[in-house]
XYZ file of N, CA and C in Angstrom:
564
model
N -21.197 -4.969 69.800
C -22.166 -5.938 70.265
C -22.230 -7.067 69.259
N -22.352 -8.280 69.753
C -22.407 -9.448 68.887
C -23.706 -9.434 68.086
N -23.602 -9.880 66.849
C -24.770 -9.953 65.986
C -25.618 -11.145 66.401
N -26.891 -10.916 66.597
C -27.822 -11.997 66.904
C -28.899 -11.987 65.834
N -29.037 -13.089 65.098
C -30.072 -13.139 64.071
C -31.455 -12.931 64.684
N -32.343 -12.349 63.914
C -33.704 -12.135 64.384
C -34.456 -13.458 64.310
N -35.044 -13.812 65.431
C -35.864 -15.009 65.479
C -37.159 -14.655 66.186
N -38.152 -15.455 65.974
C -39.414 -15.293 66.687
C -39.268 -16.067 67.989
N -38.925 -15.339 69.037
C -38.609 -15.988 70.304
C -39.810 -16.715 70.896
N -41.001 -16.158 70.753
C -42.198 -16.832 71.280
C -42.417 -18.165 70.575
N -42.215 -18.165 69.262
C -42.366 -19.414 68.513
C -41.290 -20.411 68.914
N -40.067 -19.915 69.101
C -38.976 -20.790 69.501
C -39.263 -21.413 70.871
N -39.748 -20.629 71.815
C -40.095 -21.152 73.135
C -41.193 -22.205 72.998
N -42.179 -21.915 72.183
C -43.265 -22.876 71.955
C -42.721 -24.172 71.357
N -41.835 -24.046 70.376
C -41.246 -25.235 69.747
C -40.359 -26.010 70.719
N -39.685 -25.301 71.606
C -38.832 -25.958 72.601
C -39.659 -26.807 73.564
N -40.874 -26.400 73.803
C -41.705 -27.084 74.786
C -42.512 -28.233 74.194
N -42.465 -28.414 72.881
C -43.169 -29.524 72.230
C -42.176 -30.654 71.972
N -42.513 -31.862 72.404
C -41.578 -32.987 72.226
C -41.160 -33.241 70.772
N -42.058 -33.046 69.835
C -41.731 -33.351 68.439
C -40.884 -32.269 67.750
N -40.785 -31.077 68.334
C -39.987 -30.007 67.727
C -38.862 -29.507 68.631
N -38.752 -30.063 69.833
C -37.807 -29.522 70.817
C -36.351 -29.647 70.378
N -35.962 -30.757 69.795
C -34.552 -30.926 69.402
C -34.157 -29.946 68.297
N -34.995 -29.812 67.305
C -34.699 -28.869 66.218
C -34.695 -27.429 66.742
N -35.634 -27.113 67.618
C -35.697 -25.767 68.193
C -34.466 -25.496 69.060
N -34.023 -26.523 69.786
C -32.838 -26.335 70.627
C -31.599 -26.120 69.767
N -31.520 -26.804 68.647
C -30.419 -26.582 67.703
C -30.440 -25.130 67.215
N -31.621 -24.621 66.919
C -31.762 -23.218 66.513
C -31.323 -22.294 67.644
N -31.699 -22.629 68.863
C -31.297 -21.836 70.025
C -29.782 -21.780 70.143
N -29.122 -22.923 70.009
C -27.655 -22.960 70.132
C -26.985 -22.195 68.991
N -27.492 -22.357 67.773
C -26.897 -21.624 66.639
C -27.125 -20.122 66.768
N -28.265 -19.739 67.305
C -28.601 -18.319 67.427
C -27.792 -17.628 68.518
N -27.665 -18.274 69.668
C -27.052 -17.616 70.825
C -25.692 -18.173 71.223
N -25.250 -19.246 70.596
C -24.016 -19.904 71.006
C -22.801 -18.999 71.035
N -22.560 -18.281 69.958
C -21.369 -17.431 69.895
C -21.446 -16.303 70.916
N -22.600 -15.689 71.016
C -22.779 -14.588 71.970
C -22.560 -15.070 73.404
N -23.097 -16.217 73.761
C -22.950 -16.768 75.104
C -21.492 -17.190 75.337
N -20.866 -17.779 74.303
C -19.459 -18.173 74.425
C -18.600 -16.972 74.816
N -18.776 -15.855 74.111
C -17.939 -14.685 74.389
C -18.256 -14.072 75.746
N -19.506 -14.175 76.184
C -19.842 -13.705 77.529
C -19.057 -14.516 78.559
N -19.060 -15.823 78.387
C -18.336 -16.707 79.305
C -16.835 -16.466 79.197
N -16.357 -16.372 77.970
C -14.912 -16.232 77.731
C -14.357 -14.982 78.404
N -15.121 -13.906 78.379
C -14.667 -12.672 79.016
C -14.593 -12.820 80.531
N -15.339 -13.761 81.060
C -15.315 -13.967 82.511
C -14.202 -14.915 82.939
N -14.017 -16.005 82.192
C -13.065 -17.039 82.632
C -11.747 -17.002 81.868
N -11.690 -16.244 80.799
C -10.511 -15.933 79.993
C -10.070 -17.085 79.083
N -9.890 -18.269 79.610
C -9.330 -19.360 78.800
C -10.377 -19.977 77.876
N -9.980 -20.211 76.622
C -10.856 -20.791 75.605
C -11.397 -22.148 76.039
N -10.519 -23.006 76.549
C -10.929 -24.360 76.928
C -12.013 -24.315 78.007
N -11.829 -23.454 78.995
C -12.814 -23.327 80.065
C -14.125 -22.762 79.524
N -14.021 -21.773 78.645
C -15.223 -21.160 78.071
C -16.006 -22.178 77.246
N -15.309 -23.011 76.479
C -15.988 -24.039 75.680
C -16.724 -25.027 76.575
N -16.058 -25.458 77.638
C -16.705 -26.385 78.575
C -17.922 -25.747 79.235
N -17.780 -24.495 79.643
C -18.884 -23.812 80.311
C -20.033 -23.517 79.353
N -19.717 -23.295 78.091
C -20.781 -23.110 77.090
C -21.606 -24.392 76.986
N -20.918 -25.529 76.918
C -21.633 -26.808 76.878
C -22.480 -26.992 78.137
N -21.897 -26.676 79.302
C -22.647 -26.788 80.558
C -23.878 -25.880 80.558
N -23.709 -24.677 80.019
C -24.822 -23.726 79.964
C -25.972 -24.282 79.140
N -25.656 -24.788 77.953
C -26.721 -25.314 77.101
C -27.297 -26.613 77.659
N -26.471 -27.415 78.299
C -26.972 -28.634 78.933
C -27.941 -28.279 80.060
N -27.559 -27.293 80.872
C -28.434 -26.853 81.956
C -29.727 -26.264 81.385
N -29.622 -25.502 80.307
C -30.824 -24.940 79.678
C -31.731 -26.068 79.181
N -31.148 -27.060 78.519
C -31.926 -28.190 77.992
C -32.644 -28.917 79.129
N -31.900 -29.174 80.206
C -32.469 -29.915 81.334
C -33.510 -29.123 82.117
N -33.531 -27.817 81.926
C -34.458 -26.975 82.680
C -35.465 -26.234 81.808
N -35.644 -26.693 80.578
C -36.598 -26.034 79.686
C -37.999 -25.973 80.292
N -38.379 -27.010 81.009
C -39.720 -27.029 81.585
C -39.897 -25.984 82.682
N -38.787 -25.488 83.247
C -38.891 -24.469 84.295
C -38.800 -23.047 83.727
N -38.538 -22.917 82.419
C -38.500 -21.580 81.819
C -39.913 -21.022 81.783
N -40.121 -19.932 82.532
C -41.457 -19.361 82.685
C -41.814 -18.352 81.601
N -40.827 -17.870 80.896
C -41.112 -16.893 79.849
C -41.274 -15.475 80.368
N -40.962 -15.239 81.656
C -41.077 -13.883 82.186
C -39.920 -13.013 81.689
N -38.814 -13.650 81.328
C -37.667 -12.950 80.741
C -37.483 -13.472 79.320
N -36.698 -12.757 78.550
C -36.383 -13.231 77.207
C -35.525 -14.490 77.321
N -35.607 -15.325 76.336
C -34.824 -16.549 76.286
C -33.330 -16.236 76.344
N -32.908 -15.200 75.624
C -31.497 -14.823 75.621
C -31.055 -14.367 77.012
N -31.914 -13.659 77.726
C -31.600 -13.219 79.078
C -31.450 -14.421 79.997
N -32.349 -15.390 79.862
C -32.296 -16.616 80.653
C -30.979 -17.352 80.400
N -30.578 -17.450 79.131
C -29.309 -18.114 78.795
C -28.111 -17.361 79.377
N -28.126 -16.037 79.262
C -27.039 -15.231 79.829
C -26.952 -15.449 81.341
N -28.094 -15.506 81.990
C -28.106 -15.698 83.440
C -27.504 -17.058 83.802
N -27.874 -18.092 83.062
C -27.295 -19.422 83.301
C -25.792 -19.364 83.078
N -25.361 -18.716 81.995
C -23.928 -18.630 81.669
C -23.158 -17.882 82.753
N -23.699 -16.782 83.226
C -23.032 -16.008 84.283
C -22.917 -16.853 85.545
N -24.003 -17.530 85.921
C -23.968 -18.361 87.122
C -22.990 -19.524 86.973
N -22.964 -20.160 85.815
C -22.017 -21.246 85.568
C -20.577 -20.720 85.662
N -20.340 -19.546 85.124
C -19.002 -18.955 85.146
C -18.576 -18.591 86.561
N -19.478 -18.008 87.316
C -19.161 -17.646 88.702
C -18.872 -18.910 89.513
N -19.690 -19.939 89.338
C -19.449 -21.203 90.047
C -18.099 -21.789 89.663
N -17.768 -21.722 88.372
C -16.477 -22.228 87.910
C -15.332 -21.448 88.560
N -15.430 -20.123 88.567
C -14.370 -19.300 89.153
C -14.220 -19.579 90.645
N -15.333 -19.795 91.330
C -15.260 -20.127 92.758
C -14.558 -21.477 92.961
N -14.888 -22.466 92.135
C -14.232 -23.779 92.222
C -12.755 -23.663 91.874
N -12.453 -22.831 90.886
C -11.057 -22.638 90.477
C -10.245 -22.022 91.611
N -10.829 -21.069 92.319
C -10.148 -20.480 93.474
C -9.887 -21.553 94.527
N -10.881 -22.396 94.766
C -10.718 -23.470 95.742
C -9.665 -24.478 95.302
N -9.675 -24.826 94.034
C -8.703 -25.774 93.496
C -7.288 -25.233 93.600
N -7.144 -23.947 93.367
C -5.837 -23.296 93.440
C -5.469 -22.919 94.872
N -6.432 -23.132 95.767
C -6.245 -22.770 97.160
C -5.895 -21.290 97.317
N -6.621 -20.463 96.533
C -6.458 -19.016 96.627
C -7.834 -18.390 96.797
N -7.847 -17.221 97.323
C -9.088 -16.457 97.371
C -8.855 -15.221 96.517
N -9.932 -14.554 96.225
C -9.769 -13.285 95.525
C -8.933 -12.394 96.434
N -8.074 -11.562 95.846
C -7.224 -10.729 96.701
C -8.062 -9.704 97.459
N -7.409 -8.833 98.200
C -8.131 -7.915 99.077
C -9.134 -7.026 98.348
N -8.940 -6.811 97.063
C -9.896 -6.018 96.288
C -10.952 -6.890 95.624
N -10.906 -8.197 95.858
C -11.865 -9.096 95.232
C -11.465 -9.499 93.825
N -10.201 -9.317 93.462
C -9.734 -9.592 92.105
C -9.250 -11.034 91.967
N -9.367 -11.559 90.780
C -8.793 -12.853 90.432
C -7.590 -12.569 89.547
N -6.495 -12.129 90.153
C -5.338 -11.682 89.379
C -4.717 -12.799 88.548
N -4.932 -14.056 88.915
C -4.382 -15.149 88.115
C -4.962 -15.178 86.708
N -6.148 -14.589 86.506
C -6.752 -14.579 85.170
C -5.896 -13.791 84.183
N -5.231 -12.749 84.667
C -4.373 -11.949 83.782
C -3.225 -12.792 83.242
N -2.743 -13.738 84.032
C -1.664 -14.619 83.584
C -2.105 -15.479 82.407
N -3.361 -15.867 82.406
C -3.880 -16.692 81.313
C -3.799 -15.974 79.965
N -3.989 -14.664 79.992
C -3.972 -13.904 78.736
C -2.623 -14.001 78.031
N -1.568 -13.952 78.797
C -0.220 -13.994 78.222
C 0.024 -15.330 77.533
N -0.474 -16.404 78.127
C -0.222 -17.748 77.603
C -1.286 -18.215 76.617
N -2.317 -17.430 76.390
C -3.444 -17.871 75.573
C -3.120 -17.805 74.087
N -3.003 -18.970 73.461
C -2.692 -19.022 72.030
C -3.862 -18.540 71.178
N -5.061 -18.474 71.763
C -6.238 -18.024 71.018
C -6.414 -16.509 71.072
N -5.670 -15.838 71.955
C -5.789 -14.386 72.067
C -4.968 -13.746 70.961
N -5.625 -12.973 70.111
C -4.937 -12.399 68.952
C -4.857 -10.880 68.998
N -5.029 -10.314 70.173
C -5.015 -8.861 70.273
C -3.620 -8.284 70.246
N -3.530 -7.022 69.876
C -2.246 -6.332 69.921
C -1.906 -6.035 71.387
N -0.781 -5.383 71.613
C -0.308 -5.146 72.981
C -1.288 -4.304 73.786
N -1.870 -3.268 73.177
C -2.809 -2.406 73.890
C -4.066 -3.186 74.285
N -4.570 -3.991 73.357
C -5.751 -4.800 73.642
C -5.446 -5.806 74.751
N -4.251 -6.367 74.702
C -3.857 -7.324 75.734
C -3.789 -6.640 77.102
N -3.265 -5.426 77.137
C -3.199 -4.685 78.399
C -4.599 -4.347 78.918
N -5.510 -3.995 78.012
C -6.886 -3.727 78.423
C -7.491 -4.972 79.062
N -7.296 -6.107 78.429
C -7.852 -7.351 78.968
C -7.187 -7.740 80.287
N -5.915 -7.433 80.436
C -5.252 -7.669 81.727
C -5.884 -6.787 82.796
N -6.112 -5.519 82.458
C -6.729 -4.599 83.411
C -8.125 -5.087 83.804
N -8.873 -5.570 82.837
C -10.223 -6.092 83.116
C -10.137 -7.336 83.992
N -9.182 -8.210 83.694
C -9.014 -9.439 84.482
C -8.677 -9.133 85.934
N -8.097 -7.974 86.184
C -7.703 -7.592 87.540
C -8.864 -6.984 88.338
N -9.983 -6.746 87.679
C -11.135 -6.158 88.373
C -11.801 -7.193 89.276
N -12.458 -6.733 90.342
C -13.282 -7.648 91.126
C -14.355 -8.270 90.217
N -14.764 -9.465 90.563
C -15.646 -10.263 89.711
C -16.875 -9.501 89.213
N -17.617 -8.892 90.111
C -18.854 -8.219 89.710
C -18.561 -7.035 88.783
N -17.531 -6.264 89.087
C -17.159 -5.149 88.222
C -16.734 -5.662 86.850
N -16.000 -6.776 86.830
C -15.547 -7.362 85.566
C -16.741 -7.788 84.711
N -17.715 -8.432 85.336
C -18.898 -8.892 84.609
C -19.671 -7.705 84.046
N -19.925 -6.712 84.898
C -20.705 -5.543 84.472
C -19.959 -4.780 83.378
N -18.660 -4.592 83.549
C -17.883 -3.868 82.542
C -17.958 -4.587 81.190
N -17.751 -5.897 81.195
C -17.791 -6.653 79.941
C -19.152 -6.556 79.262
N -20.209 -6.706 80.027
C -21.556 -6.654 79.441
C -21.856 -5.271 78.880
N -21.433 -4.259 79.595
C -21.739 -2.882 79.178
C -20.815 -2.414 78.050
N -19.525 -2.615 78.210
C -18.548 -2.082 77.266
C -18.478 -2.905 75.982
N -18.322 -4.208 76.106
C -18.138 -5.044 74.925
C -19.453 -5.484 74.290
N -20.440 -5.824 75.127
C -21.706 -6.330 74.596
C -22.742 -5.239 74.404
N -22.419 -4.021 74.836
C -23.303 -2.867 74.673
C -24.701 -3.120 75.242
N -24.746 -3.847 76.355
C -26.035 -4.119 76.997
C -26.457 -2.906 77.816
N -27.750 -2.712 77.888
C -28.274 -1.632 78.726
C -28.194 -2.071 80.186
N -28.256 -1.104 81.081
C -28.255 -1.436 82.500
C -29.483 -2.268 82.856
N -30.599 -2.015 82.178
C -31.807 -2.805 82.434
C -31.598 -4.273 82.056
N -30.945 -4.524 80.914
C -30.658 -5.901 80.510
C -29.725 -6.576 81.520
N -28.683 -5.871 81.909
C -27.724 -6.429 82.861
C -28.414 -6.687 84.197
N -29.288 -5.783 84.601
C -30.026 -5.936 85.851
C -30.861 -7.202 85.838
N -31.491 -7.472 84.710
C -32.309 -8.674 84.578
C -31.454 -9.938 84.681
N -30.284 -9.908 84.094
C -29.382 -11.063 84.117
C -28.768 -11.247 85.496
N -28.308 -10.161 86.080
C -27.564 -10.222 87.336
C -28.452 -10.186 88.582
N -29.688 -9.718 88.427
C -30.559 -9.599 89.584
C -30.097 -8.515 90.537
N -29.525 -7.443 89.992
C -28.984 -6.332 90.766
C -29.628 -5.038 90.278
N -29.767 -4.074 91.159
C -30.384 -2.802 90.771
C -29.505 -2.077 89.745
N -30.133 -1.266 88.924
C -29.373 -0.517 87.922
C -28.421 0.477 88.585
N -28.821 1.030 89.726
C -27.937 1.954 90.444
C -26.643 1.267 90.866
N -26.766 0.057 91.389
C -25.571 -0.692 91.799
C -24.721 -1.050 90.583
N -25.362 -1.371 89.484
C -24.622 -1.708 88.266
C -23.871 -0.495 87.733
N -24.516 0.653 87.767
C -23.851 1.877 87.317
C -22.634 2.167 88.186
N -22.778 1.947 89.480
C -21.655 2.166 90.392
C -20.525 1.178 90.082
N -20.877 -0.087 89.856
C -19.864 -1.088 89.512
C -19.135 -0.718 88.227
N -19.878 -0.270 87.236
C -19.270 0.109 85.961
C -18.338 1.309 86.152
N -18.813 2.296 86.900
C -18.016 3.497 87.151
C -16.699 3.126 87.860
N -16.786 2.289 88.886
C -15.582 1.870 89.612
C -14.647 1.075 88.698
N -15.212 0.237 87.842
C -14.397 -0.541 86.906
C -13.633 0.379 85.965
N -14.323 1.363 85.414
C -13.678 2.311 84.492
C -12.552 3.045 85.204
N -12.800 3.494 86.424
C -11.767 4.212 87.180
C -10.551 3.320 87.435
N -10.776 2.065 87.783
C -9.661 1.145 88.045
C -8.873 0.856 86.770
N -9.560 0.767 85.650
C -8.870 0.555 84.375
C -8.036 1.780 84.024
N -8.604 2.970 84.262
C -7.830 4.198 84.030
C -6.578 4.236 84.883
N -6.700 3.874 86.159
C -5.552 3.858 87.065
C -4.527 2.827 86.587
N -5.000 1.681 86.135
C -4.088 0.642 85.616
C -3.225 1.219 84.493
N -3.864 1.925 83.554
C -3.111 2.491 82.421
C -2.233 3.671 82.847
N -2.679 4.453 83.803
C -1.856 5.553 84.310
C -0.585 5.002 84.952
N -0.690 3.889 85.632
C 0.466 3.267 86.281
C 1.399 2.589 85.270
N 0.920 2.326 84.081
C 1.721 1.707 83.026
C 2.630 2.732 82.341
N 2.289 4.015 82.487
C 3.048 5.062 81.784
C 4.396 5.297 82.399
């Protein structure tokens, strides 16, 4: 799980909502959650360039919608939700641009191709194969697997971000794990 410095989130929200402290507080928000949000996006869209652009879009959307933040969820959860939605919208546009749809299993198999060409990917062969297997998962399973496996998020946290029941998330995670196992069994 990514390290997140301890901050007083209530104070940060209060500072974000005051005109005289909002810019400094927003800088703190970006420094505190930027890397964590970047990797959440990166695991969804794979390419560094796309993840960087979507990270900027996420924080821009957060900045423009600070007045609508109700505080019913944690600030980090709100940011993750924006990032997930931005990533899903990007993937949908990318499918349209490429004139492809997710295959019959709902997979975006073209994402696996990005891993091979990604100069920023520094994993060994096994890690690369794992990421290829993840890239081949249907979108929702891929998101849930990444949040649970790599970010060590609880099902309750993921439920808050995704707006899905924990039972459905557990099922998505279970199916993702099984598909990854099958991917590796077929590699042998």
